[in-house]
Amino acid sequence: MQTAKIVADPEFRIGEVDPRLFGSFLEHLGRAIYGGIYEPEHPISDDMGFRRDVIELVRELDVPVVRYPGGNFVSGYNWLDGVGPKERRPKRLDLAWKTLETNAVGTDEFCEWARRAGVGVYMAVNLGEGGINEARSLVEYCNHPGGSLYSDMRIANGRRQPHDIKLWCLGNEMDAPWQLGHKNADDYGKLAATTAAAMKWVDPTIELVACGSSHRGMPTFGDWEATVLDHTYDAVDYLSLHQYYFCDPVKAPPPLDTYFPQEPVPLGTYLAKPILMDDFIRSVVATCDYVRAKKRAKKHMYLAFDEWNTWNPRAGDLQGVNDNPWQVAPPLFEAPYTHQDALVVGLMLITLLRHADRVKIACMAQLVNTIAPIRTVAGGGAVRETIFYPLLHTSRLGRGTVLDLQVRSPHYENDEFDTVPMLDAVATLNEAREEVTIFAVNRSQDGPLPLEGDLRGVAGYGVVEHLVMEHADPRAVNTVEQPDTVVPHNRGDASLADGRLTATLPKLSWNVIRLSKAAGR
Ligand code: AHR
């Protein structure tokens, strides 16, 4: 049996982890908002109709920031529809998902939910149908203390204190033909730059994210980033990336037929997809640095990977809405997550951590019910999906400094990938707590992978625990009836003596090896 090897030394580092790397996303889509975070009829909902059990799960994940209100939804959203007395709020056709938006939840309710859940708000403005005026008015509504039209409107709506939202994105997936108000890179870049200036004139303390490509396979990828940055380099702080990985085919109407797979994806290929995410990040960093060089700029552009996840759409999710449109909050994209999805999510988190020097913000898309780690039952309980756990582990244990881990691993190959390492891993150091955590996935479908580690500089450390998520059936899921089918256990066999680590990573497993100075005493 071949062995994988890692070498880590606390002297050699990639960068600090920005806590916003473990962010999330809630869109007015399916039952994410209505029936997800908000269900006034639920017996355990609070005085504003927010589900307390969902808030507890969000707190468990320690989510730092949540992007809102879209997604494709935002490109047709007028934020004024969602503020003021609820009985006066209009019902609108949401063209993105062909549903009926009641506007029962809007900016003020969402900001209050975020406060109760202990998360920051990452607000998206509409640059599809909307423009400079709507965007800068929303900044005024949210962040200006008072004495102006929109800040006084907020106060009249019962919110004396500003929401003080620090992070904003300039539209959503504006490169995509499925986007309402889709633009070419020049038109979007100009609009984003002038809107950014107006928003920062209202509140100079905010940070802004410009839209990058909707995914790495977009025909305009590369040119889009370069052109948008040409216009916006001085005006924005981050450029966005989006990427989902799919394993099952789904029939989708155009233009979404190019977005979703039409053929099944073999497991070995599915597990290798995060290699493309790594390449995606490297390419966008290179493009940012190319524009920086052209402009002789001092500033570095950072990345916001503000939509990422695995996604298992079912035919009804796409056809159903088209066949039976204008429902209020129909269940959409709620296929349960499998063990193999959790492995891909773990690999995506490892990839994000490995780029912590440039990726400062990342949002798992989404948070509740719609392509999400938390699923609710109307009037009932809430389930932790399989993908909940890798996010939980990295969010709770992956903060601090990412070490420059060297990895040597046996590999496999297939039609799409020349070399797929069985092992992918990353290590973080929490200096204050004197802890090192190794996150590792064994992609092998055949058997366990022995791991040896040379952990220089942490010779006195010991193993706190070795958490493992494994399952004999890669398609196993957690259900309401059996919520603990795929959950981590702490029976991993990692041991550490004089800085030499040994562990066995079971086949198709997610591993978290926690080391600390205290455990070595
Ligand atoms: O998260 C679901 C959708 O995926 C979002 O609305 C859109 O931005 C992306 O294409």
Coordinates of C-alpha atoms and ligand atoms in Angstrom, one line a residue:
M1 CA 0.0 0.0 0.0
Q2 CA 1.4 3.4 -1.0
T3 CA 1.9 6.0 1.7
A4 CA 1.1 9.8 1.5
K5 CA 3.5 12.2 3.1
I6 CA 3.2 15.7 4.4
V7 CA 5.8 18.2 5.8
A8 CA 4.7 21.2 7.8
D9 CA 6.8 23.8 9.6
P10 CA 5.2 26.7 11.4
E11 CA 8.0 29.0 10.1
F12 CA 6.7 28.6 6.5
R13 CA 3.3 30.1 6.0
I14 CA 0.8 30.9 3.2
G15 CA -1.2 33.6 5.1
E16 CA -3.7 34.6 7.7
V17 CA -7.2 33.2 7.4
D18 CA -9.8 35.9 7.1
P19 CA -12.8 34.7 9.2
R20 CA -15.0 35.7 6.3
L21 CA -13.7 32.6 4.5
F22 CA -16.5 30.7 6.2
G23 CA -19.3 32.9 5.1
S24 CA -22.6 31.8 3.6
F25 CA -25.5 33.0 1.4
L26 CA -29.3 33.4 1.6
E27 CA -31.2 34.2 -1.5
H28 CA -35.0 34.8 -2.0
L29 CA -35.0 31.4 -3.7
G30 CA -37.2 28.4 -2.8
R31 CA -37.6 27.9 0.9
A32 CA -34.3 29.6 1.9
I33 CA -36.0 32.7 3.4
Y34 CA -39.7 31.7 3.7
G35 CA -39.8 28.4 5.5
G36 CA -36.1 28.5 6.1
I37 CA -35.0 31.3 8.4
Y38 CA -38.6 32.7 8.6
E39 CA -41.6 30.7 9.5
P40 CA -43.9 32.7 11.7
E41 CA -46.4 29.8 12.2
H42 CA -43.7 27.5 13.6
P43 CA -44.2 26.9 17.3
I44 CA -40.6 27.7 18.2
S45 CA -40.3 30.8 16.1
D46 CA -39.4 34.1 17.9
D47 CA -41.4 37.3 18.1
M48 CA -40.4 38.2 14.5
G49 CA -41.1 34.8 13.0
F50 CA -37.5 33.6 12.8
R51 CA -37.0 29.9 13.5
R52 CA -34.9 29.6 16.7
D53 CA -33.6 26.1 15.8
V54 CA -32.2 27.5 12.5
I55 CA -30.5 30.4 14.3
E56 CA -28.9 27.9 16.7
L57 CA -27.5 25.8 13.8
V58 CA -26.2 29.0 12.2
R59 CA -24.5 29.9 15.5
E60 CA -23.1 26.4 15.7
L61 CA -21.4 26.9 12.3
D62 CA -20.1 30.2 13.5
V63 CA -21.0 31.8 10.2
P64 CA -19.2 35.2 10.0
V65 CA -21.1 36.9 7.2
V66 CA -24.1 36.1 4.9
R67 CA -24.6 37.4 1.4
Y68 CA -28.2 38.6 0.7
P69 CA -30.7 38.8 -1.1
G70 CA -29.3 37.2 -4.2
G71 CA -28.1 35.6 -6.4
N72 CA -30.1 35.9 -9.6
F73 CA -33.0 37.2 -7.6
V74 CA -31.3 40.5 -6.8
S75 CA -31.1 41.5 -10.5
G76 CA -34.9 42.1 -10.5
Y77 CA -35.3 43.2 -6.9
N78 CA -36.3 46.7 -5.8
W79 CA -35.3 47.0 -2.2
L80 CA -38.0 49.6 -1.6
D81 CA -40.6 46.8 -2.0
G82 CA -39.3 45.1 1.1
V83 CA -39.3 48.0 3.6
G84 CA -42.1 49.7 5.6
P85 CA -45.5 48.3 6.7
K86 CA -45.8 44.7 5.6
E87 CA -49.4 45.1 4.5
R88 CA -48.4 47.8 2.0
R89 CA -45.6 45.8 0.4
P90 CA -46.3 44.6 -3.1
K91 CA -46.3 41.1 -4.4
R92 CA -43.9 40.8 -7.3
L93 CA -43.1 38.3 -10.0
D94 CA -39.6 37.1 -9.5
L95 CA -38.3 36.5 -13.0
A96 CA -35.1 34.7 -11.9
W97 CA -36.9 31.7 -10.3
K98 CA -40.5 32.3 -11.7
T99 CA -42.0 32.5 -8.2
L100 CA -44.1 35.1 -6.4
E101 CA -42.2 37.3 -4.0
T102 CA -44.4 38.5 -1.1
N103 CA -41.8 40.8 0.3
A104 CA -42.7 39.8 3.9
V105 CA -39.0 39.7 4.6
G106 CA -36.9 42.6 3.4
T107 CA -33.8 44.6 4.4
D108 CA -34.8 45.4 7.9
E109 CA -36.0 42.0 8.8
F110 CA -32.9 40.4 7.3
C111 CA -30.6 42.7 9.2
E112 CA -32.5 41.9 12.4
W113 CA -32.2 38.1 11.7
A114 CA -28.5 38.5 11.1
R115 CA -28.1 40.3 14.4
R116 CA -30.0 37.5 16.2
A117 CA -27.9 34.9 14.5
G118 CA -24.7 36.7 15.2
V119 CA -23.7 37.1 11.6
G120 CA -22.6 40.1 9.5
V121 CA -24.6 41.2 6.5
Y122 CA -23.0 41.1 3.0
M123 CA -25.5 43.0 0.9
A124 CA -25.9 42.7 -2.9
V125 CA -27.2 45.6 -4.9
N126 CA -29.2 45.3 -8.1
L127 CA -27.1 46.1 -11.2
G128 CA -29.3 44.1 -13.5
E129 CA -32.4 46.2 -13.8
G130 CA -31.2 48.6 -11.2
G131 CA -28.6 51.3 -11.2
I132 CA -26.6 53.9 -9.3
N133 CA -29.6 55.5 -7.7
E134 CA -31.1 52.4 -6.2
A135 CA -27.6 51.3 -5.0
R136 CA -26.6 54.5 -3.3
S137 CA -30.1 55.0 -1.8
L138 CA -29.8 51.6 -0.2
V139 CA -26.4 52.4 1.3
E140 CA -28.0 55.6 2.7
Y141 CA -31.0 53.7 4.0
C142 CA -28.8 51.1 5.8
N143 CA -25.8 53.1 6.9
H144 CA -26.5 56.9 7.2
P145 CA -27.3 57.9 10.8
G146 CA -30.3 60.1 9.9
G147 CA -31.5 63.5 8.6
S148 CA -31.9 62.4 4.9
L149 CA -34.7 60.9 2.9
Y150 CA -33.7 57.3 3.1
S151 CA -32.1 57.3 6.5
D152 CA -35.2 58.9 7.9
M153 CA -37.3 56.3 6.1
R154 CA -35.4 53.6 8.0
I155 CA -35.9 55.4 11.3
A156 CA -39.7 55.8 10.5
N157 CA -39.7 52.1 9.9
G158 CA -38.6 51.5 13.4
R159 CA -34.8 51.2 13.0
R160 CA -33.1 54.2 14.7
Q161 CA -29.6 52.7 14.6
P162 CA -28.1 52.2 11.2
H163 CA -27.6 48.7 10.0
D164 CA -23.9 49.7 9.4
I165 CA -23.3 47.1 6.6
K166 CA -19.6 47.0 5.7
L167 CA -19.5 44.6 2.8
W168 CA -21.4 45.1 -0.5
C169 CA -21.4 43.4 -3.9
L170 CA -22.0 45.2 -7.2
G171 CA -24.7 42.9 -8.7
N172 CA -24.7 39.2 -9.4
E173 CA -23.3 37.1 -12.2
M174 CA -23.6 40.0 -14.7
D175 CA -21.6 38.0 -17.3
A176 CA -24.4 35.4 -17.5
P177 CA -27.1 35.2 -20.2
W178 CA -29.5 33.9 -17.5
Q179 CA -29.1 37.2 -15.6
L180 CA -31.8 39.8 -15.8
G181 CA -30.0 42.9 -17.3
H182 CA -27.0 40.8 -18.3
K183 CA -24.2 43.0 -19.7
N184 CA -21.0 42.8 -21.6
A185 CA -17.8 43.3 -19.6
D186 CA -17.3 46.9 -20.7
D187 CA -20.8 48.0 -19.9
Y188 CA -20.8 46.2 -16.5
G189 CA -17.3 47.5 -15.7
K190 CA -18.3 51.1 -16.3
L191 CA -21.6 50.8 -14.3
A192 CA -19.8 49.0 -11.5
A193 CA -17.1 51.7 -11.3
T194 CA -19.6 54.7 -11.2
T195 CA -21.9 52.9 -8.8
A196 CA -19.0 52.0 -6.5
A197 CA -17.9 55.7 -6.4
A198 CA -21.5 56.8 -5.5
M199 CA -21.8 54.1 -2.8
K200 CA -18.5 55.1 -1.2
W201 CA -19.4 58.8 -1.4
V202 CA -22.4 57.9 0.9
D203 CA -20.3 55.8 3.2
P204 CA -16.5 55.7 2.6
T205 CA -16.0 52.9 5.2
I206 CA -17.7 50.2 3.0
E207 CA -15.9 47.5 1.0
L208 CA -17.0 46.5 -2.4
V209 CA -16.9 43.4 -4.5
A210 CA -17.2 43.5 -8.3
C211 CA -18.6 40.5 -10.3
G212 CA -16.1 38.1 -11.8
S213 CA -17.3 35.2 -13.9
S214 CA -20.2 33.0 -13.1
H215 CA -17.9 29.9 -13.3
R216 CA -14.6 28.9 -14.8
G217 CA -16.3 27.5 -17.9
M218 CA -17.9 30.7 -19.0
P219 CA -16.9 31.6 -22.6
T220 CA -15.9 35.1 -21.5
F221 CA -13.9 33.9 -18.5
G222 CA -10.5 35.7 -18.4
D223 CA -11.4 38.6 -20.7
W224 CA -14.3 39.4 -18.4
E225 CA -12.1 39.7 -15.4
A226 CA -9.4 41.8 -17.2
T227 CA -12.0 44.2 -18.7
V228 CA -14.0 44.6 -15.5
L229 CA -10.9 45.3 -13.5
D230 CA -9.6 47.8 -16.1
H231 CA -12.7 49.9 -15.2
T232 CA -13.0 49.1 -11.5
Y233 CA -9.5 48.5 -10.1
D234 CA -9.3 51.6 -8.0
A235 CA -13.0 51.6 -7.0
V236 CA -13.4 48.1 -5.6
D237 CA -11.7 45.9 -3.0
Y238 CA -12.5 42.4 -4.2
L239 CA -13.4 40.5 -7.4
S240 CA -15.9 37.6 -7.1
L241 CA -15.7 34.0 -8.3
H242 CA -18.6 31.5 -8.4
Q243 CA -18.4 27.7 -8.8
Y244 CA -20.6 24.7 -8.2
Y245 CA -19.8 21.1 -8.9
F246 CA -22.4 18.6 -10.0
C247 CA -22.4 14.8 -10.2
D248 CA -25.8 13.9 -11.7
P249 CA -27.2 15.0 -15.1
V250 CA -30.4 17.1 -15.1
K251 CA -32.5 18.3 -18.0
A252 CA -32.5 22.1 -17.9
P253 CA -34.1 24.6 -20.3
P254 CA -31.7 27.0 -22.2
P255 CA -29.6 28.9 -21.3
L256 CA -29.2 26.7 -18.2
D257 CA -28.6 23.6 -20.2
T258 CA -25.0 24.8 -20.5
Y259 CA -24.7 25.2 -16.8
F260 CA -25.9 21.8 -15.5
P261 CA -24.3 18.5 -16.6
Q262 CA -26.1 16.5 -19.3
E263 CA -24.1 13.3 -18.6
P264 CA -23.4 11.5 -15.3
V265 CA -20.1 12.5 -13.7
P266 CA -18.1 9.4 -12.5
L267 CA -17.1 9.6 -8.8
G268 CA -13.4 9.8 -9.5
T269 CA -14.0 12.8 -11.7
Y270 CA -16.4 14.5 -9.3
L271 CA -13.8 14.2 -6.5
A272 CA -11.2 15.7 -8.8
K273 CA -13.2 18.8 -9.6
P274 CA -11.8 20.9 -6.8
I275 CA -8.4 20.8 -8.7
L276 CA -10.2 23.0 -11.2
M277 CA -11.2 25.3 -8.4
D278 CA -7.6 25.7 -7.5
D279 CA -6.7 26.5 -11.1
F280 CA -9.6 28.9 -11.2
I281 CA -8.3 30.8 -8.2
R282 CA -4.8 30.9 -9.6
S283 CA -6.0 32.2 -13.0
V284 CA -8.0 35.0 -11.4
V285 CA -5.1 36.0 -9.1
A286 CA -2.9 36.1 -12.2
T287 CA -5.5 38.3 -14.0
C288 CA -5.8 40.7 -11.1
D289 CA -2.0 40.9 -10.9
Y290 CA -1.8 41.5 -14.7
V291 CA -4.2 44.5 -14.4
R292 CA -2.2 45.7 -11.3
A293 CA 1.0 45.6 -13.4
K294 CA -0.6 47.4 -16.3
K295 CA -1.8 50.1 -14.0
R296 CA 1.4 50.3 -12.0
A297 CA -0.9 50.0 -9.0
K298 CA 0.3 49.5 -5.4
K299 CA -2.9 47.9 -4.3
H300 CA -3.5 44.2 -4.5
M301 CA -6.9 43.0 -5.5
Y302 CA -8.3 40.3 -3.2
L303 CA -10.9 37.6 -4.1
A304 CA -14.4 36.9 -2.8
F305 CA -15.4 33.4 -3.7
D306 CA -19.0 34.4 -2.8
E307 CA -20.8 31.3 -4.3
W308 CA -19.4 27.8 -4.0
N309 CA -20.8 24.4 -3.3
T310 CA -21.8 21.1 -4.7
W311 CA -25.3 21.0 -6.3
N312 CA -27.7 18.1 -7.1
P313 CA -30.6 19.7 -9.0
R314 CA -33.5 17.4 -9.7
A315 CA -35.5 17.7 -12.9
G316 CA -38.5 19.2 -11.1
D317 CA -36.4 22.0 -9.6
L318 CA -35.9 23.5 -13.0
Q319 CA -38.8 22.2 -15.1
G320 CA -41.3 22.4 -12.2
V321 CA -40.9 26.1 -11.9
N322 CA -41.3 26.6 -15.6
D323 CA -44.4 24.3 -15.7
N324 CA -46.0 25.7 -12.7
P325 CA -44.7 29.3 -12.2
W326 CA -45.5 32.0 -9.7
Q327 CA -45.8 29.9 -6.5
V328 CA -44.8 31.4 -3.2
A329 CA -41.6 29.8 -1.9
P330 CA -41.9 26.4 -3.5
P331 CA -39.2 23.8 -2.4
L332 CA -36.4 24.2 -4.9
F333 CA -33.0 22.6 -4.9
E334 CA -33.6 20.6 -1.8
A335 CA -32.1 17.2 -2.8
P336 CA -30.3 15.8 0.2
Y337 CA -26.6 15.9 0.3
T338 CA -24.6 12.7 0.1
H339 CA -21.4 11.5 1.8
Q340 CA -19.5 12.0 -1.5
D341 CA -20.8 15.6 -1.7
A342 CA -19.4 16.2 1.8
L343 CA -16.0 15.0 0.5
V344 CA -16.1 17.5 -2.5
V345 CA -17.1 20.3 -0.1
G346 CA -14.2 19.3 2.2
L347 CA -11.9 19.5 -0.8
M348 CA -13.3 22.9 -1.8
L349 CA -12.7 24.2 1.7
I350 CA -9.1 22.8 1.7
T351 CA -8.6 24.7 -1.6
L352 CA -10.0 27.9 -0.2
L353 CA -7.8 27.7 2.8
R354 CA -4.7 27.0 0.7
H355 CA -5.4 30.4 -1.0
A356 CA -6.0 32.3 2.2
D357 CA -3.4 34.9 1.1
R358 CA -5.7 36.1 -1.7
V359 CA -9.2 34.7 -1.0
K360 CA -10.5 36.8 1.8
I361 CA -14.2 36.1 1.5
A362 CA -16.0 32.9 0.6
C363 CA -19.7 32.1 0.9
M364 CA -21.0 28.6 0.8
A365 CA -24.2 28.8 -1.3
Q366 CA -26.5 28.6 0.3
L367 CA -27.4 28.3 4.0
V368 CA -30.9 26.9 4.6
N369 CA -33.0 24.5 2.4
T370 CA -31.8 25.7 -1.1
I371 CA -28.5 23.9 -1.9
A372 CA -27.7 24.2 1.8
P373 CA -26.1 22.5 4.8
I374 CA -29.3 23.0 6.9
R375 CA -32.7 21.6 5.9
T376 CA -36.0 22.4 7.7
V377 CA -39.3 20.7 7.8
A378 CA -42.3 23.0 7.8
G379 CA -43.7 23.0 11.3
G380 CA -41.0 20.4 12.3
G381 CA -37.3 20.0 12.9
A382 CA -34.1 20.9 11.2
V383 CA -31.5 18.5 9.8
R384 CA -27.7 18.9 9.5
E385 CA -26.9 17.8 5.9
T386 CA -23.6 15.9 5.3
I387 CA -21.9 19.0 4.0
F388 CA -22.7 20.7 7.3
Y389 CA -19.7 18.9 9.0
P390 CA -16.7 19.9 6.8
L391 CA -17.9 23.5 7.0
L392 CA -18.4 23.2 10.8
H393 CA -14.9 21.8 11.3
T394 CA -13.1 24.3 9.1
S395 CA -15.1 27.3 10.5
R396 CA -14.4 26.3 14.1
L397 CA -10.9 24.9 13.8
G398 CA -9.4 26.4 10.6
R399 CA -8.9 30.0 11.8
G400 CA -5.4 31.4 12.3
T401 CA -2.5 30.9 9.9
V402 CA -2.4 28.6 6.9
L403 CA 0.9 26.7 6.8
D404 CA 2.8 26.0 3.6
L405 CA 2.1 22.3 3.7
Q406 CA 4.1 20.1 1.4
V407 CA 2.1 17.0 0.2
R408 CA 3.3 14.0 -1.7
S409 CA 0.6 11.4 -2.5
P410 CA -0.1 8.4 -4.7
H411 CA -2.5 9.4 -7.5
Y412 CA -4.9 8.2 -10.0
E413 CA -5.8 9.4 -13.5
N414 CA -8.9 9.3 -15.7
D415 CA -10.3 10.6 -18.9
E416 CA -10.6 14.2 -17.7
F417 CA -7.6 14.4 -15.3
D418 CA -4.0 13.3 -15.8
T419 CA -3.1 13.3 -12.2
V420 CA -5.4 13.2 -9.2
P421 CA -3.7 12.9 -5.8
M422 CA -5.4 10.5 -3.5
L423 CA -4.6 12.9 -0.6
D424 CA -5.5 16.6 -0.5
A425 CA -4.6 18.4 2.8
V426 CA -4.0 21.7 4.4
A427 CA -2.8 22.7 7.9
T428 CA -3.6 25.7 10.0
L429 CA -1.8 27.1 13.1
N430 CA -3.6 28.8 15.9
E431 CA -0.8 30.5 17.7
A432 CA -2.8 31.8 20.6
R433 CA -4.1 28.4 21.4
E434 CA -0.9 26.6 20.4
E435 CA -2.9 24.3 18.1
V436 CA -2.2 22.9 14.6
T437 CA -5.1 21.3 12.7
I438 CA -4.7 19.2 9.6
F439 CA -7.7 18.9 7.2
A440 CA -7.4 16.0 4.8
V441 CA -9.4 14.0 2.3
N442 CA -8.6 10.5 1.0
R443 CA -10.1 10.3 -2.5
S444 CA -9.3 6.6 -2.8
Q445 CA -12.3 4.4 -3.6
D446 CA -10.2 1.3 -3.1
G447 CA -8.8 1.5 0.4
P448 CA -7.3 3.4 3.3
L449 CA -4.4 5.7 2.8
P450 CA -1.5 5.6 5.3
L451 CA -0.3 9.1 6.1
E452 CA 3.1 10.1 7.5
G453 CA 3.9 13.6 8.6
D454 CA 7.1 15.4 9.3
L455 CA 5.8 18.2 11.5
R456 CA 8.9 20.3 12.2
G457 CA 8.7 22.9 14.9
V458 CA 5.8 21.2 16.7
A459 CA 7.8 18.4 18.2
G460 CA 6.3 18.8 21.6
Y461 CA 2.7 18.7 20.4
G462 CA 0.3 15.8 20.9
V463 CA -2.9 14.6 19.2
V464 CA -6.1 16.1 20.7
E465 CA -8.4 14.1 18.4
H466 CA -8.7 12.6 14.9
L467 CA -12.2 13.2 13.5
V468 CA -13.3 11.1 10.6
M469 CA -16.3 11.2 8.3
E470 CA -16.6 8.0 6.4
H471 CA -19.4 5.8 5.0
A472 CA -19.6 2.5 3.1
D473 CA -22.1 4.1 0.7
P474 CA -20.9 7.3 -1.0
R475 CA -24.5 8.1 -1.7
A476 CA -25.6 7.9 2.0
V477 CA -27.6 10.9 3.2
N478 CA -29.0 12.3 6.5
T479 CA -32.8 12.4 6.7
V480 CA -35.3 13.7 9.2
E481 CA -35.9 10.2 10.3
Q482 CA -32.2 9.2 10.4
P483 CA -30.3 12.5 10.9
D484 CA -27.1 10.8 12.0
T485 CA -26.4 8.5 9.1
V486 CA -23.3 10.4 8.0
V487 CA -21.7 12.1 10.9
P488 CA -18.1 12.4 12.0
H489 CA -16.7 10.1 14.7
N490 CA -13.5 10.6 16.7
R491 CA -12.0 7.2 16.4
G492 CA -9.3 8.1 14.0
D493 CA -5.9 6.6 14.8
A494 CA -3.6 9.6 14.4
S495 CA -0.6 9.6 16.7
L496 CA 2.3 12.0 17.0
A497 CA 5.7 11.4 18.6
D498 CA 8.7 13.8 18.4
G499 CA 7.1 15.6 15.5
R500 CA 6.4 12.5 13.5
L501 CA 2.8 12.0 12.6
T502 CA 1.2 8.7 11.5
A503 CA -2.4 8.2 10.7
T504 CA -4.7 6.0 8.6
L505 CA -7.2 7.9 6.4
P506 CA -10.1 5.5 5.6
K507 CA -11.2 5.2 2.0
L508 CA -13.4 8.1 0.8
S509 CA -13.0 10.0 4.1
W510 CA -12.8 13.5 5.5
N511 CA -10.3 13.8 8.3
V512 CA -9.6 16.5 10.9
I513 CA -6.4 15.8 12.9
R514 CA -6.1 18.2 15.9
L515 CA -2.7 18.7 17.5
S516 CA -1.9 20.9 20.5
K517 CA 1.0 21.7 22.8
A518 CA -1.3 21.0 25.8
A519 CA -1.9 17.4 24.5
G520 CA 1.8 16.8 24.2
R521 CA 2.6 17.6 27.9
Ligands
AHR1 O1 -27.2 29.9 -5.7 C1 -28.1 29.7 -6.8 C2 -27.8 30.5 -8.0 O2 -26.6 30.1 -8.6 C3 -27.7 32.0 -7.8 O3 -28.8 32.7 -7.8 C4 -26.8 32.4 -8.9 O4 -26.0 33.5 -8.6 C5 -26.0 31.2 -9.3 O5 -26.0 30.9 -10.6

